[in-house]
Short mmCIF file of C-alpha atoms in Angstrom, two decimals:
data_model
loop_
_atom_site.label_atom_id
_atom_site.label_comp_id
_atom_site.label_asym_id
_atom_site.label_seq_id
_atom_site.Cartn_x
_atom_site.Cartn_y
_atom_site.Cartn_z
CA UNK A 138 -12.62 -15.94 -5.93
CA UNK A 139 -9.08 -14.82 -7.81
CA UNK A 140 -7.48 -12.11 -5.77
CA UNK A 141 -5.01 -11.76 -8.72
CA UNK A 142 -5.96 -9.20 -11.18
CA UNK A 143 -4.51 -8.79 -15.13
CA UNK A 144 -4.26 -4.89 -16.16
CA UNK A 145 -1.83 -4.42 -19.22
CA UNK A 146 1.25 -3.68 -18.24
CA UNK A 147 1.04 -3.59 -14.54
CA UNK A 148 2.01 -6.84 -12.83
CA UNK A 149 1.51 -6.39 -9.30
CA UNK A 150 -2.32 -5.99 -8.85
CA UNK A 151 -4.61 -7.42 -6.68
CA UNK A 152 -7.99 -7.36 -4.74
CA UNK A 153 -8.03 -7.50 -0.75
CA UNK A 154 -11.53 -8.38 -1.20
CA UNK A 155 -11.79 -12.10 0.64
CA UNK A 156 -9.11 -11.07 3.81
CA UNK A 157 -10.93 -10.23 6.80
CA UNK A 158 -14.16 -9.00 6.07
CA UNK A 159 -13.49 -6.70 2.78
CA UNK A 160 -15.70 -7.16 0.15
CA UNK A 161 -14.58 -8.17 -3.50
CA UNK A 162 -14.10 -4.85 -5.58
CA UNK A 163 -13.80 -2.30 -2.72
CA UNK A 164 -10.24 -2.05 -2.53
CA UNK A 165 -7.34 -2.44 -4.56
CA UNK A 166 -3.71 -2.36 -4.38
CA UNK A 167 -1.26 -2.33 -7.05
CA UNK A 168 2.13 -0.39 -8.00
CA UNK A 169 2.02 3.20 -9.76
CA UNK A 170 -0.68 2.64 -12.92
CA UNK A 171 2.44 4.51 -15.04
CA UNK A 172 2.51 1.74 -17.46
CA UNK A 173 -1.20 0.87 -17.71
CA UNK A 174 -2.06 0.97 -21.27
CA UNK A 175 -5.33 1.80 -22.55
CA UNK A 176 -6.57 -1.81 -22.52
CA UNK A 177 -5.31 -1.72 -18.89
CA UNK A 178 -7.13 1.34 -18.23
CA UNK A 179 -10.16 -0.45 -19.59
CA UNK A 180 -9.72 -3.31 -17.77
CA UNK A 181 -9.66 -1.25 -14.31
CA UNK A 182 -12.77 0.77 -15.12
CA UNK A 183 -14.47 -2.39 -15.77
CA UNK A 184 -13.83 -3.95 -12.93
CA UNK A 185 -15.51 -1.02 -10.85
CA UNK A 186 -12.70 1.69 -10.20
CA UNK A 187 -13.46 4.88 -9.85
CA UNK A 188 -10.86 6.22 -7.41
CA UNK A 189 -6.94 6.41 -7.52
CA UNK A 190 -5.43 7.13 -4.41
CA UNK A 191 -1.65 8.13 -4.91
CA UNK A 192 0.67 7.81 -1.81
CA UNK A 193 3.37 9.22 -3.64
CA UNK A 194 4.76 13.00 -3.71
CA UNK A 195 4.27 15.47 -6.64
CA UNK A 196 7.77 15.29 -7.58
CA UNK A 197 7.94 10.81 -8.05
CA UNK A 198 4.74 10.97 -10.64
CA UNK A 199 5.70 10.87 -14.09
CA UNK A 200 3.36 10.90 -16.95
CA UNK A 201 0.69 8.31 -17.43
CA UNK A 202 1.93 6.68 -20.66
CA UNK A 203 -1.80 6.30 -21.59
CA UNK A 204 -5.01 8.71 -20.68
CA UNK A 205 -6.65 7.63 -17.27
CA UNK A 206 -10.80 7.20 -18.23
CA UNK A 207 -12.59 10.64 -17.83
CA UNK A 208 -14.57 9.53 -14.64
CA UNK A 209 -11.87 8.40 -13.04
CA UNK A 210 -11.53 10.65 -9.39
CA UNK A 211 -7.28 10.95 -8.27
CA UNK A 212 -6.42 11.83 -4.69
CA UNK A 213 -3.04 12.30 -4.15
CA UNK A 214 -1.79 12.04 -0.23
CA UNK A 215 1.63 11.58 -0.08
CA UNK A 216 2.84 9.18 3.29
CA UNK A 217 5.88 9.58 3.66
CA UNK A 218 6.91 12.28 5.85
CA UNK A 219 9.78 13.71 3.87
CA UNK A 220 12.00 16.41 5.22
CA UNK A 221 11.42 15.20 8.84
CA UNK A 222 14.15 13.81 11.39
CA UNK A 223 12.28 10.62 11.20
CA UNK A 224 12.79 10.44 7.40
CA UNK A 225 16.34 11.25 7.50
CA UNK A 226 16.53 8.35 9.66
CA UNK A 227 14.81 5.81 8.15
CA UNK A 228 16.32 6.39 4.53
CA UNK A 229 19.70 5.78 6.36
CA UNK A 230 18.49 2.63 8.08
CA UNK A 231 16.25 0.98 5.40
CA UNK A 232 15.68 3.38 2.98
CA UNK A 233 11.90 2.90 4.26
CA UNK A 234 11.73 -0.21 2.44
CA UNK A 235 11.35 -2.59 4.90
CA UNK A 236 8.71 -3.00 7.61
CA UNK A 237 10.97 -2.68 10.46
CA UNK A 238 9.77 1.47 10.10
CA UNK A 239 5.97 0.23 10.23
CA UNK A 240 5.83 0.71 13.94
CA UNK A 241 7.29 3.97 14.39
CA UNK A 242 5.95 5.95 11.90
CA UNK A 243 2.25 4.71 12.71
CA UNK A 244 3.51 6.22 16.30
CA UNK A 245 5.91 9.05 15.23
CA UNK A 246 3.66 10.37 11.62
CA UNK A 247 -0.09 9.16 11.84
CA UNK A 248 -1.27 11.80 10.32
CA UNK A 249 -0.78 11.10 6.78
CA UNK A 250 -1.90 7.41 7.40
CA UNK A 251 -4.92 8.87 8.65
CA UNK A 252 -5.30 11.50 5.63
CA UNK A 253 -4.88 8.10 3.37
CA UNK A 254 -7.91 6.11 5.41
CA UNK A 255 -9.88 9.06 5.19
CA UNK A 256 -9.52 9.26 1.68
CA UNK A 257 -10.73 5.79 1.22
CA UNK A 258 -13.62 6.19 3.44
CA UNK A 259 -14.79 9.66 1.83
CA UNK A 260 -14.21 8.23 -1.80
CA UNK A 261 -17.39 8.35 -4.27
CA UNK A 262 -19.30 5.03 -5.25
CA UNK A 263 -16.84 2.50 -7.17
CA UNK A 264 -14.00 0.51 -6.10
CA UNK A 265 -10.81 2.57 -4.86
CA UNK A 266 -7.18 1.34 -5.91
CA UNK A 267 -4.42 2.53 -3.77
CA UNK A 268 -0.86 2.52 -4.72
CA UNK A 269 2.62 4.29 -4.30
CA UNK A 270 5.53 3.36 -7.00
CA UNK A 271 6.20 -0.30 -6.53
CA UNK A 272 3.06 -1.11 -4.26
CA UNK A 273 5.39 -2.42 -1.73
CA UNK A 274 6.16 -0.34 1.20
CA UNK A 275 3.87 2.65 1.31
CA UNK A 276 1.18 0.60 0.05
CA UNK A 277 2.14 -1.78 2.08
CA UNK A 278 1.45 0.05 5.21
CA UNK A 279 -1.37 1.06 4.19
CA UNK A 280 -2.71 -2.25 3.22
CA UNK A 281 -1.41 -3.26 6.55
CA UNK A 282 -3.58 -0.71 8.62
CA UNK A 283 -6.57 -1.26 6.41
CA UNK A 284 -6.65 -5.31 6.68
CA UNK A 285 -5.85 -5.15 10.24
CA UNK A 286 -9.08 -2.79 10.64
CA UNK A 287 -11.07 -5.16 8.44
CA UNK A 288 -10.03 -8.31 11.03
CA UNK A 289 -7.36 -9.59 8.57
CA UNK A 290 -5.11 -12.06 10.52
CA UNK A 291 -1.15 -11.71 10.69
CA UNK A 292 -0.98 -14.33 8.57
CA UNK A 293 -3.27 -13.26 5.88
CA UNK A 294 -0.86 -9.78 6.26
CA UNK A 295 1.91 -11.20 5.92
CA UNK A 296 1.33 -13.47 2.62
CA UNK A 297 -0.40 -10.36 1.16
CA UNK A 298 2.76 -8.33 1.77
CA UNK A 299 5.16 -11.12 -0.06
CA UNK A 300 3.30 -11.70 -2.92
CA UNK A 301 4.67 -8.09 -4.13
CA UNK A 302 8.06 -9.66 -4.03
CA UNK A 303 6.83 -12.18 -6.43
CA UNK A 304 5.02 -9.70 -8.87
CA UNK A 305 7.86 -6.91 -8.88
CA UNK A 306 11.11 -9.10 -9.38
CA UNK A 307 11.26 -9.00 -13.07
CA UNK A 308 10.54 -4.91 -13.26
CA UNK A 309 13.65 -5.12 -10.39
CA UNK A 310 15.69 -7.04 -12.58
CA UNK A 311 14.77 -4.76 -15.36
CA UNK A 312 15.71 -1.91 -13.25
CA UNK A 313 19.05 -3.39 -11.77
CA UNK A 314 18.07 -4.37 -8.39
CA UNK A 315 18.28 -8.60 -8.10
CA UNK A 316 16.80 -10.18 -4.99
CA UNK A 317 14.91 -7.43 -3.36
CA UNK A 318 13.52 -9.67 -0.80
CA UNK A 319 16.56 -11.36 0.33
CA UNK A 320 18.44 -7.50 0.46
CA UNK A 321 15.16 -6.80 2.84
CA UNK A 322 15.86 -9.93 4.70
CA UNK A 323 19.40 -9.23 5.34
CA UNK A 324 18.56 -5.57 7.06
CA UNK A 325 15.62 -7.24 9.01
CA UNK A 326 18.30 -10.16 10.27
CA UNK A 327 20.35 -7.25 11.27
CA UNK A 328 18.16 -6.14 13.64
CA UNK A 329 17.73 -9.70 14.85
CA UNK A 330 14.12 -9.85 13.15
CA UNK A 331 11.84 -11.52 10.38
CA UNK A 332 9.41 -10.25 8.12
CA UNK A 333 6.92 -12.38 9.75
CA UNK A 334 8.22 -11.28 13.20
CA UNK A 335 7.98 -7.42 12.38
CA UNK A 336 4.83 -7.82 10.55
CA UNK A 337 2.88 -9.76 13.63
CA UNK A 338 4.23 -7.32 16.22
CA UNK A 339 3.02 -4.49 14.34
CA UNK A 340 -0.36 -5.82 13.30
CA UNK A 341 -0.62 -7.00 17.13
CA UNK A 342 0.29 -3.84 18.56
CA UNK A 343 -2.57 -1.81 16.65
CA UNK A 344 -6.06 -1.55 18.40
CA UNK A 345 -8.67 -1.27 15.62
CA UNK A 346 -10.70 1.26 15.62
CA UNK A 347 -8.88 2.79 18.73
CA UNK A 348 -5.98 3.70 16.39
CA UNK A 349 -8.03 5.85 13.83
CA UNK A 350 -9.94 7.15 16.29
CA UNK A 351 -7.23 8.20 18.32
CA UNK A 352 -5.62 9.75 16.12
CA UNK A 353 -7.62 12.20 14.18
CA UNK A 354 -10.33 9.78 12.48
CA UNK A 355 -14.28 10.64 13.20
CA UNK A 356 -16.30 8.00 14.30
CA UNK A 357 -18.36 9.21 11.27
CA UNK A 358 -15.08 8.47 8.81
CA UNK A 359 -14.58 4.85 10.78
CA UNK A 360 -18.53 4.10 10.19
CA UNK A 361 -17.97 4.84 6.33
CA UNK A 362 -14.87 3.05 6.02
CA UNK A 363 -16.37 -0.02 7.52
CA UNK A 364 -19.50 0.71 5.30
CA UNK A 365 -16.95 0.85 2.19
CA UNK A 366 -14.88 -1.65 3.05
CA UNK A 367 -17.59 -4.28 4.02
#
């Protein structure tokens, strides 16, 4: 199975099926679908997607270039705890753009993560796409949680996380942000860690499904999530 998907005018789309116990077409991650063309939306629909989970705040959401199919349900669960001391601290430290903030987010502000997981568990039949703006940081954090729940290895989660940098770099170049990966690696080096070490530490510290249950997901939600993903 090819996990990489080609949907017109989006560059960072991939199926998480095959990682851990996740089945194909259940869960797809991508960048914001704003640039999707009509044929891109048609490809998304034909792939079986029926729910879009948007992790951005409302003021980050420009209009789509092409209309969404009428049968798509859009759910918004802003993941960043904007306006909190946590957010202000990490904006200064890494602009919430490296895996360095992931463990602190999960420890100090698990509620929005749990809300996003619950939205996936409760989604109507069909595939679920989740995304933020670039499909890298907020999307990467939620992907890590879902993949850890599904039994993916740290190596699988790291590899999936790093794919985004290759897929998004042409868009970063257009926007005047060369070598985004290199700048993120430099941030981690200042804190004497690496992408691999930081993500591995976060993944191995998560106890699943305990993390979800201890932070407000019900046992029924956990069962629904497992059924949806596997």
